mmCIF file of C-alpha atoms in Angstrom:
data_model
loop_
_atom_site.group_PDB
_atom_site.id
_atom_site.type_symbol
_atom_site.label_atom_id
_atom_site.label_comp_id
_atom_site.label_asym_id
_atom_site.label_seq_id
_atom_site.Cartn_x
_atom_site.Cartn_y
_atom_site.Cartn_z
ATOM 1 C CA MET A 1 11.370 -39.262 4.824
ATOM 2 C CA GLN A 2 9.630 -40.368 1.604
ATOM 3 C CA LYS A 3 8.802 -44.066 1.586
ATOM 4 C CA GLU A 4 8.053 -46.688 -1.005
ATOM 5 C CA ARG A 5 4.766 -48.387 -0.126
ATOM 6 C CA THR A 6 3.079 -51.588 -1.179
ATOM 7 C CA PHE A 7 -0.533 -51.575 -2.385
ATOM 8 C CA SER A 8 -1.803 -52.765 1.024
ATOM 9 C CA GLN A 9 0.212 -50.032 2.771
ATOM 10 C CA LYS A 10 -1.361 -47.445 0.453
ATOM 11 C CA ILE A 11 -4.842 -48.691 1.309
ATOM 12 C CA ALA A 12 -3.949 -48.538 5.024
ATOM 13 C CA LEU A 13 -2.674 -44.966 4.623
ATOM 14 C CA PHE A 14 -5.902 -43.938 2.853
ATOM 15 C CA LEU A 15 -7.924 -45.441 5.739
ATOM 16 C CA LYS A 16 -5.759 -43.504 8.217
ATOM 17 C CA GLY A 17 -6.610 -40.361 6.241
ATOM 18 C CA LEU A 18 -10.307 -41.271 6.599
ATOM 19 C CA ALA A 19 -9.869 -41.539 10.373
ATOM 20 C CA MET A 20 -8.002 -38.218 10.540
ATOM 21 C CA GLY A 21 -10.670 -36.454 8.448
ATOM 22 C CA ALA A 22 -13.483 -37.786 10.621
ATOM 23 C CA ALA A 23 -11.648 -36.728 13.782
ATOM 24 C CA ASN A 24 -11.045 -33.239 12.409
ATOM 25 C CA LYS A 25 -14.774 -32.672 11.980
ATOM 26 C CA VAL A 26 -15.752 -33.804 15.503
ATOM 27 C CA PRO A 27 -15.532 -30.979 18.089
ATOM 28 C CA GLY A 28 -13.066 -31.903 20.824
ATOM 29 C CA VAL A 29 -11.169 -34.516 18.833
ATOM 30 C CA SER A 30 -7.903 -33.660 17.077
ATOM 31 C CA GLY A 31 -6.921 -35.111 13.727
ATOM 32 C CA GLY A 32 -3.341 -34.462 14.769
ATOM 33 C CA THR A 33 -3.817 -36.882 17.662
ATOM 34 C CA VAL A 34 -4.988 -39.540 15.194
ATOM 35 C CA SER A 35 -1.948 -38.994 12.949
ATOM 36 C CA PHE A 36 0.320 -39.088 16.023
ATOM 37 C CA VAL A 37 -1.150 -42.368 17.306
ATOM 38 C CA LEU A 38 -1.323 -43.998 13.853
ATOM 39 C CA GLY A 39 2.328 -43.197 13.245
ATOM 40 C CA PHE A 40 2.358 -40.806 10.281
ATOM 41 C CA TYR A 41 2.506 -37.423 12.074
ATOM 42 C CA GLU A 42 6.180 -36.670 11.353
ATOM 43 C CA GLU A 43 5.844 -37.552 7.663
ATOM 44 C CA LEU A 44 2.712 -35.383 7.510
ATOM 45 C CA ILE A 45 4.583 -32.352 8.888
ATOM 46 C CA TYR A 46 7.587 -33.099 6.638
ATOM 47 C CA SER A 47 5.325 -33.223 3.554
ATOM 48 C CA PHE A 48 3.519 -29.976 4.404
ATOM 49 C CA ARG A 49 6.881 -28.262 4.887
ATOM 50 C CA LYS A 50 7.849 -29.232 1.327
ATOM 51 C CA ILE A 51 5.088 -26.939 0.026
ATOM 52 C CA ASN A 52 7.363 -23.906 -0.270
ATOM 53 C CA PHE A 53 8.880 -21.541 -2.872
ATOM 54 C CA ILE A 54 10.822 -24.359 -4.507
ATOM 55 C CA ALA A 55 7.573 -26.314 -4.997
ATOM 56 C CA LEU A 56 5.855 -23.187 -6.321
ATOM 57 C CA LYS A 57 8.704 -22.632 -8.809
ATOM 58 C CA LEU A 58 8.391 -26.214 -10.064
ATOM 59 C CA LEU A 59 4.661 -25.735 -10.476
ATOM 60 C CA ILE A 60 5.015 -22.439 -12.368
ATOM 61 C CA ASN A 61 7.548 -24.067 -14.719
ATOM 62 C CA PHE A 62 5.072 -26.904 -15.399
ATOM 63 C CA ARG A 63 7.421 -29.491 -13.901
ATOM 64 C CA PHE A 64 4.509 -31.409 -12.472
ATOM 65 C CA LYS A 65 6.316 -34.725 -12.034
ATOM 66 C CA SER A 66 9.180 -33.051 -10.122
ATOM 67 C CA PHE A 67 6.635 -31.081 -8.040
ATOM 68 C CA TYR A 68 4.705 -34.253 -7.224
ATOM 69 C CA SER A 69 7.868 -36.018 -6.098
ATOM 70 C CA TYR A 70 9.270 -33.016 -4.194
ATOM 71 C CA VAL A 71 6.179 -32.504 -1.995
ATOM 72 C CA ASN A 72 5.881 -36.245 -1.286
ATOM 73 C CA GLY A 73 2.786 -36.361 -3.479
ATOM 74 C CA PRO A 74 1.977 -40.092 -3.153
ATOM 75 C CA PHE A 75 1.718 -39.702 0.632
ATOM 76 C CA LEU A 76 -0.244 -36.430 0.569
ATOM 77 C CA LEU A 77 -2.608 -37.705 -2.107
ATOM 78 C CA LEU A 78 -3.568 -40.746 -0.038
ATOM 79 C CA VAL A 79 -3.825 -38.985 3.326
ATOM 80 C CA MET A 80 -5.546 -35.825 2.144
ATOM 81 C CA GLY A 81 -7.703 -37.795 -0.300
ATOM 82 C CA GLY A 82 -8.886 -39.975 2.550
ATOM 83 C CA SER A 83 -9.414 -36.952 4.774
ATOM 84 C CA ILE A 84 -11.478 -35.070 2.163
ATOM 85 C CA PHE A 85 -13.485 -38.184 1.245
ATOM 86 C CA SER A 86 -14.246 -38.636 4.949
ATOM 87 C CA TYR A 87 -15.974 -35.236 5.067
ATOM 88 C CA PHE A 88 -18.605 -36.514 2.634
ATOM 89 C CA SER A 89 -18.899 -40.070 3.963
ATOM 90 C CA ILE A 90 -17.727 -41.123 7.431
ATOM 91 C CA SER A 91 -18.279 -37.679 8.930
ATOM 92 C CA LEU A 92 -21.937 -37.781 7.794
ATOM 93 C CA VAL A 93 -22.317 -41.107 9.633
ATOM 94 C CA LEU A 94 -20.688 -39.497 12.675
ATOM 95 C CA ASP A 95 -23.191 -36.638 12.469
ATOM 96 C CA TYR A 96 -25.989 -39.227 12.638
ATOM 97 C CA PHE A 97 -24.526 -41.018 15.657
ATOM 98 C CA LEU A 98 -23.809 -37.707 17.419
ATOM 99 C CA GLN A 99 -27.467 -36.784 16.945
ATOM 100 C CA TYR A 100 -28.968 -40.029 18.225
ATOM 101 C CA TYR A 101 -26.198 -41.635 20.365
ATOM 102 C CA GLU A 102 -24.262 -38.589 21.514
ATOM 103 C CA LEU A 103 -23.264 -39.945 24.933
ATOM 104 C CA TYR A 104 -21.763 -43.139 23.524
ATOM 105 C CA VAL A 105 -19.851 -41.335 20.759
ATOM 106 C CA TRP A 106 -18.287 -38.915 23.240
ATOM 107 C CA SER A 107 -17.505 -41.841 25.573
ATOM 108 C CA CYS A 108 -15.665 -43.670 22.812
ATOM 109 C CA PHE A 109 -13.653 -40.550 21.922
ATOM 110 C CA PHE A 110 -12.940 -39.921 25.611
ATOM 111 C CA GLY A 111 -11.471 -43.427 25.910
ATOM 112 C CA MET A 112 -9.457 -43.012 22.708
ATOM 113 C CA ILE A 113 -7.885 -39.822 24.050
ATOM 114 C CA ILE A 114 -6.991 -41.533 27.352
ATOM 115 C CA GLY A 115 -5.383 -44.324 25.318
ATOM 116 C CA SER A 116 -3.573 -41.734 23.196
ATOM 117 C CA VAL A 117 -2.095 -40.038 26.269
ATOM 118 C CA TYR A 118 -0.758 -43.404 27.464
ATOM 119 C CA TYR A 119 0.495 -44.319 24.000
ATOM 120 C CA ILE A 120 2.466 -41.097 23.513
ATOM 121 C CA GLY A 121 3.560 -40.756 27.153
ATOM 122 C CA LYS A 122 5.009 -44.257 27.600
ATOM 123 C CA GLY A 123 7.730 -43.681 25.038
ATOM 124 C CA PHE A 124 8.498 -40.114 26.008
ATOM 125 C CA GLY A 125 11.689 -40.646 27.971
ATOM 126 C CA GLU A 126 13.002 -38.511 30.842
ATOM 127 C CA TRP A 127 10.635 -36.143 32.641
ATOM 128 C CA ASN A 128 12.918 -33.314 33.807
ATOM 129 C CA SER A 129 11.714 -29.999 35.191
ATOM 130 C CA ALA A 130 11.468 -28.260 31.790
ATOM 131 C CA ASN A 131 9.402 -31.088 30.302
ATOM 132 C CA THR A 132 7.154 -31.277 33.353
ATOM 133 C CA ILE A 133 6.478 -27.512 33.221
ATOM 134 C CA SER A 134 5.723 -27.825 29.493
ATOM 135 C CA LEU A 135 3.265 -30.643 30.270
ATOM 136 C CA ILE A 136 1.482 -28.502 32.873
ATOM 137 C CA VAL A 137 1.300 -25.562 30.434
ATOM 138 C CA GLY A 138 -0.204 -27.830 27.772
ATOM 139 C CA ILE A 139 -2.803 -29.239 30.174
ATOM 140 C CA SER A 140 -3.705 -25.734 31.432
ATOM 141 C CA VAL A 141 -4.169 -24.349 27.919
ATOM 142 C CA GLY A 142 -6.226 -27.406 26.877
ATOM 143 C CA LEU A 143 -8.512 -27.143 29.905
ATOM 144 C CA GLY A 144 -8.751 -23.362 29.589
ATOM 145 C CA ILE A 145 -9.926 -23.617 25.986
ATOM 146 C CA SER A 146 -12.625 -26.137 26.960
ATOM 147 C CA PHE A 147 -14.335 -23.634 29.270
ATOM 148 C CA LEU A 148 -14.387 -20.613 26.952
ATOM 149 C CA ASN A 149 -17.713 -19.259 25.682
ATOM 150 C CA PRO A 150 -18.421 -19.432 21.906
ATOM 151 C CA ALA A 151 -18.770 -16.283 19.813
ATOM 152 C CA ARG A 152 -21.553 -15.489 17.308
ATOM 153 C CA GLU A 153 -21.568 -16.697 13.678
ATOM 154 C CA ASN A 154 -19.640 -14.399 11.338
ATOM 155 C CA ASP A 155 -19.546 -14.882 7.529
ATOM 156 C CA ASN A 156 -17.142 -12.003 6.808
ATOM 157 C CA LEU A 157 -14.667 -13.526 4.310
ATOM 158 C CA TRP A 158 -11.559 -12.228 6.107
ATOM 159 C CA PHE A 159 -12.803 -13.813 9.328
ATOM 160 C CA VAL A 160 -13.620 -17.026 7.419
ATOM 161 C CA PHE A 161 -10.025 -17.055 6.095
ATOM 162 C CA ILE A 162 -8.703 -16.724 9.667
ATOM 163 C CA CYS A 163 -11.065 -19.531 10.711
ATOM 164 C CA GLY A 164 -9.441 -21.688 8.032
ATOM 165 C CA ILE A 165 -5.960 -20.979 9.418
ATOM 166 C CA ILE A 166 -6.940 -21.666 13.034
ATOM 167 C CA GLY A 167 -9.406 -24.469 12.334
ATOM 168 C CA VAL A 168 -6.826 -26.538 10.473
ATOM 169 C CA SER A 169 -4.595 -26.471 13.560
ATOM 170 C CA GLY A 170 -6.305 -29.677 14.714
ATOM 171 C CA MET A 171 -4.600 -31.508 11.842
ATOM 172 C CA THR A 172 -1.107 -30.276 12.738
ATOM 173 C CA LEU A 173 -1.326 -29.857 16.532
ATOM 174 C CA PRO A 174 -2.235 -33.075 18.374
ATOM 175 C CA GLY A 175 -4.679 -32.395 21.214
ATOM 176 C CA LEU A 176 -5.918 -29.095 19.803
ATOM 177 C CA SER A 177 -9.334 -29.619 18.187
ATOM 178 C CA GLY A 178 -9.782 -27.353 15.175
ATOM 179 C CA SER A 179 -13.520 -28.100 15.162
ATOM 180 C CA PHE A 180 -13.898 -27.040 18.781
ATOM 181 C CA ILE A 181 -11.941 -23.854 18.077
ATOM 182 C CA LEU A 182 -14.421 -23.142 15.265
ATOM 183 C CA ILE A 183 -17.263 -23.556 17.770
ATOM 184 C CA LEU A 184 -15.565 -20.983 20.011
ATOM 185 C CA MET A 185 -15.232 -18.681 16.987
ATOM 186 C CA GLY A 186 -18.938 -19.184 16.260
ATOM 187 C CA ASN A 187 -18.475 -20.617 12.765
ATOM 188 C CA TYR A 188 -18.533 -24.422 13.179
ATOM 189 C CA VAL A 189 -22.075 -24.861 11.783
ATOM 190 C CA LEU A 190 -21.477 -22.364 8.972
ATOM 191 C CA LEU A 191 -18.160 -23.855 7.798
ATOM 192 C CA LEU A 192 -18.225 -27.568 8.591
ATOM 193 C CA VAL A 193 -21.939 -28.327 8.359
ATOM 194 C CA ASP A 194 -23.918 -25.884 6.206
ATOM 195 C CA SER A 195 -21.168 -25.043 3.679
ATOM 196 C CA VAL A 196 -20.045 -28.673 3.289
ATOM 197 C CA ASN A 197 -23.641 -29.847 2.780
ATOM 198 C CA GLU A 198 -24.303 -27.074 0.233
ATOM 199 C CA LEU A 199 -21.077 -27.930 -1.620
ATOM 200 C CA LEU A 200 -22.111 -31.572 -1.797
ATOM 201 C CA PHE A 201 -25.550 -30.528 -3.084
ATOM 202 C CA VAL A 202 -24.054 -28.256 -5.766
ATOM 203 C CA VAL A 203 -21.487 -30.858 -6.926
ATOM 204 C CA THR A 204 -24.193 -33.556 -7.100
ATOM 205 C CA ASN A 205 -26.404 -31.313 -9.230
ATOM 206 C CA LEU A 206 -23.560 -30.320 -11.544
ATOM 207 C CA ILE A 207 -22.675 -33.994 -12.112
ATOM 208 C CA THR A 208 -26.289 -34.700 -13.102
ATOM 209 C CA GLY A 209 -26.242 -31.745 -15.517
ATOM 210 C CA ASN A 210 -28.257 -29.275 -13.470
ATOM 211 C CA PHE A 211 -26.321 -25.999 -13.820
ATOM 212 C CA GLU A 212 -29.189 -23.877 -12.518
ATOM 213 C CA VAL A 213 -27.852 -24.247 -8.995
ATOM 214 C CA LEU A 214 -25.060 -21.808 -9.952
ATOM 215 C CA GLU A 215 -27.737 -19.108 -10.397
ATOM 216 C CA ASP A 216 -28.890 -19.439 -6.785
ATOM 217 C CA PRO A 217 -27.360 -16.524 -4.746
ATOM 218 C CA GLU A 218 -27.506 -18.514 -1.500
ATOM 219 C CA LYS A 219 -25.645 -21.463 -3.040
ATOM 220 C CA LEU A 220 -23.030 -19.111 -4.502
ATOM 221 C CA ARG A 221 -22.610 -17.507 -1.074
ATOM 222 C CA TYR A 222 -21.806 -20.872 0.496
ATOM 223 C CA LEU A 223 -19.435 -21.765 -2.357
ATOM 224 C CA LYS A 224 -17.592 -18.486 -1.812
ATOM 225 C CA ILE A 225 -17.418 -19.117 1.947
ATOM 226 C CA ILE A 226 -16.065 -22.674 1.657
ATOM 227 C CA SER A 227 -13.565 -21.581 -1.028
ATOM 228 C CA VAL A 228 -12.125 -18.876 1.247
ATOM 229 C CA PHE A 229 -12.148 -21.281 4.194
ATOM 230 C CA THR A 230 -10.221 -23.821 2.098
ATOM 231 C CA LEU A 231 -7.638 -21.200 1.094
ATOM 232 C CA GLY A 232 -7.175 -20.269 4.756
ATOM 233 C CA SER A 233 -6.803 -23.935 5.654
ATOM 234 C CA VAL A 234 -4.131 -24.515 3.012
ATOM 235 C CA PHE A 235 -2.242 -21.400 4.118
ATOM 236 C CA GLY A 236 -2.532 -22.527 7.748
ATOM 237 C CA LEU A 237 -1.326 -26.053 6.987
ATOM 238 C CA VAL A 238 1.791 -24.816 5.213
ATOM 239 C CA SER A 239 2.674 -22.029 7.677
ATOM 240 C CA ILE A 240 1.977 -23.974 10.893
ATOM 241 C CA SER A 241 3.830 -27.065 9.617
ATOM 242 C CA HIS A 242 6.939 -24.954 8.883
ATOM 243 C CA ILE A 243 6.859 -23.540 12.422
ATOM 244 C CA LEU A 244 6.245 -26.987 13.908
ATOM 245 C CA GLY A 245 9.047 -28.530 11.871
ATOM 246 C CA TYR A 246 11.443 -25.866 13.157
ATOM 247 C CA VAL A 247 10.529 -26.199 16.845
ATOM 248 C CA LEU A 248 10.298 -30.012 16.742
ATOM 249 C CA LYS A 249 13.845 -30.204 15.412
ATOM 250 C CA ARG A 250 15.247 -27.925 18.123
ATOM 251 C CA TRP A 251 13.014 -28.557 21.161
ATOM 252 C CA ASN A 252 11.520 -31.965 20.453
ATOM 253 C CA ALA A 253 11.059 -33.066 24.082
ATOM 254 C CA ILE A 254 9.473 -29.799 25.214
ATOM 255 C CA VAL A 255 7.105 -29.643 22.229
ATOM 256 C CA THR A 256 6.112 -33.296 22.712
ATOM 257 C CA ALA A 257 5.443 -32.629 26.416
ATOM 258 C CA ILE A 258 3.202 -29.687 25.453
ATOM 259 C CA ILE A 259 1.400 -31.928 22.935
ATOM 260 C CA ILE A 260 0.797 -34.561 25.624
ATOM 261 C CA GLY A 261 -0.551 -31.744 27.825
ATOM 262 C CA PHE A 262 -2.847 -30.510 25.036
ATOM 263 C CA ILE A 263 -4.239 -33.994 24.536
ATOM 264 C CA THR A 264 -4.755 -34.479 28.291
ATOM 265 C CA GLY A 265 -6.415 -31.053 28.602
ATOM 266 C CA SER A 266 -8.770 -31.855 25.719
ATOM 267 C CA LEU A 267 -10.423 -34.474 27.955
ATOM 268 C CA GLY A 268 -12.339 -31.529 29.447
ATOM 269 C CA ILE A 269 -13.835 -30.820 26.004
ATOM 270 C CA VAL A 270 -14.734 -34.446 25.269
ATOM 271 C CA TRP A 271 -16.151 -35.270 28.740
ATOM 272 C CA PRO A 272 -19.180 -37.406 27.782
ATOM 273 C CA TRP A 273 -21.601 -36.282 30.485
ATOM 274 C CA LYS A 274 -22.564 -32.762 29.541
ATOM 275 C CA LYS A 275 -25.609 -30.766 28.503
ATOM 276 C CA ALA A 276 -25.573 -27.915 26.027
ATOM 277 C CA ILE A 277 -26.304 -24.424 27.379
ATOM 278 C CA TYR A 278 -28.012 -22.276 24.744
ATOM 279 C CA LEU A 279 -27.866 -18.519 24.315
ATOM 280 C CA ILE A 280 -31.021 -16.833 25.623
ATOM 281 C CA ASN A 281 -32.155 -13.216 25.180
ATOM 282 C CA ASN A 282 -35.315 -12.000 26.947
ATOM 283 C CA LYS A 283 -36.261 -15.615 27.782
ATOM 284 C CA THR A 284 -36.086 -16.549 24.089
ATOM 285 C CA TYR A 285 -33.541 -18.923 22.530
ATOM 286 C CA LEU A 286 -31.265 -17.231 19.993
ATOM 287 C CA LEU A 287 -31.168 -19.072 16.669
ATOM 288 C CA ASP A 288 -28.615 -19.218 13.862
ATOM 289 C CA LYS A 289 -29.512 -18.644 10.208
ATOM 290 C CA LYS A 290 -30.726 -22.243 9.888
ATOM 291 C CA GLY A 291 -33.040 -21.941 12.882
ATOM 292 C CA ASN A 292 -30.822 -23.998 15.216
ATOM 293 C CA LYS A 293 -30.268 -22.979 18.830
ATOM 294 C CA ILE A 294 -26.890 -21.347 19.385
ATOM 295 C CA ILE A 295 -24.695 -23.163 21.942
ATOM 296 C CA GLU A 296 -23.128 -20.913 24.574
ATOM 297 C CA ASN A 297 -21.244 -23.614 26.482
ATOM 298 C CA TYR A 298 -21.675 -26.992 28.132
ATOM 299 C CA ASN A 299 -22.742 -27.909 31.656
ATOM 300 C CA ARG A 300 -20.584 -30.879 32.678
ATOM 301 C CA PHE A 301 -21.740 -33.202 35.459
ATOM 302 C CA ILE A 302 -20.915 -36.463 37.257
ATOM 303 C CA PRO A 303 -23.017 -39.329 35.846
ATOM 304 C CA ASP A 304 -25.657 -41.280 37.759
ATOM 305 C CA PHE A 305 -24.150 -44.748 38.243
ATOM 306 C CA SER A 306 -27.568 -46.276 38.902
ATOM 307 C CA LEU A 307 -28.472 -45.817 35.212
ATOM 308 C CA LEU A 308 -27.774 -48.492 32.601
ATOM 309 C CA GLU A 309 -26.714 -45.890 30.009
ATOM 310 C CA THR A 310 -23.911 -44.760 32.314
ATOM 311 C CA TRP A 311 -22.423 -48.254 32.343
ATOM 312 C CA VAL A 312 -22.877 -48.586 28.601
ATOM 313 C CA ALA A 313 -20.991 -45.299 28.240
ATOM 314 C CA ILE A 314 -18.220 -46.611 30.499
ATOM 315 C CA PHE A 315 -18.058 -49.714 28.273
ATOM 316 C CA TYR A 316 -17.481 -47.425 25.274
ATOM 317 C CA ILE A 317 -14.733 -45.563 27.176
ATOM 318 C CA ILE A 318 -12.995 -48.897 27.773
ATOM 319 C CA PHE A 319 -13.575 -49.816 24.118
ATOM 320 C CA GLY A 320 -11.962 -46.526 23.012
ATOM 321 C CA ILE A 321 -8.931 -47.160 25.222
ATOM 322 C CA SER A 322 -8.649 -50.742 23.940
ATOM 323 C CA LEU A 323 -8.861 -49.564 20.323
ATOM 324 C CA VAL A 324 -5.823 -47.297 20.694
ATOM 325 C CA LEU A 325 -3.865 -49.883 22.687
ATOM 326 C CA SER A 326 -4.673 -52.470 20.005
ATOM 327 C CA ILE A 327 -3.185 -50.167 17.363
ATOM 328 C CA ASP A 328 -0.096 -49.811 19.596
ATOM 329 C CA TYR A 329 0.139 -53.601 20.027
ATOM 330 C CA TYR A 330 -0.272 -54.184 16.299
ATOM 331 C CA GLY A 331 2.436 -51.635 15.523
ATOM 332 C CA ARG A 332 4.927 -53.191 17.959
ATOM 333 C CA LYS A 333 4.136 -56.702 16.715
ATOM 334 C CA LYS A 334 4.688 -55.624 13.107
ATOM 335 C CA GLU A 335 8.077 -54.129 14.007
#
């Protein structure tokens, strides 16, 4: 599974990691879908599965070179490096566009998911009864998740660890958005917005020689939270990838059909035309610790086709579809 790559291929892999990292942070979009469409999903699962007791033994015995080679280090370093870098770069740009051009961002993602369903489905093969039932199950679960009500924010460290395990599922399970799951668990803002921003602030200050930030109890609280969340994410990546590797080897068609169903069902989450419904108690909006209104769910509606913004949004849906199909065309042409 390990591959020798040219310099240009390494750059391309890093950029794919950027795209996966950005997708993982956006609620409703799955980084696993990105890795599936961009063609490095199987190698990603293979590499995560290599993080096991043998790898740990190599690490304990200070055989770093053997460890690096065993876990497919060159691949993981590029993909995960791009994904982590994305959290502090591209994802911040996405936050800006989601704030000011929300409809068009969701429209683009909606189109990309439609394109992804076509991309994965066209090469699936035979649709027998078992595969069709698996597809329906995947769609049902995906749609069911999209209509659940979010919970309240919870900074208990055990719960944060569990959030890490479940939230990282978007990287390993195409169609299942880890960010949206975190919204349902009530901890999206705490873990992927506030904690990430505080970490960036602390790191920036430490680089400039300001160590006083480590004396701030609030900053230390966020550092503790994101550290536990990261540990949960690492544990989730390794454990889920081992399970996925096992089931993909034995029931590849059924699992792929469920994945296609997940991705199709996630269209309900990414539907562009929706308005946030906020939690209200005694006619007063409930706020999180940062003073932001807490989202209870979304009210989805059919757009008004007499409005120009509706047609602009449809243009972005078509653009999203075209983007994925262009990647497919480029891949086939290269082969």
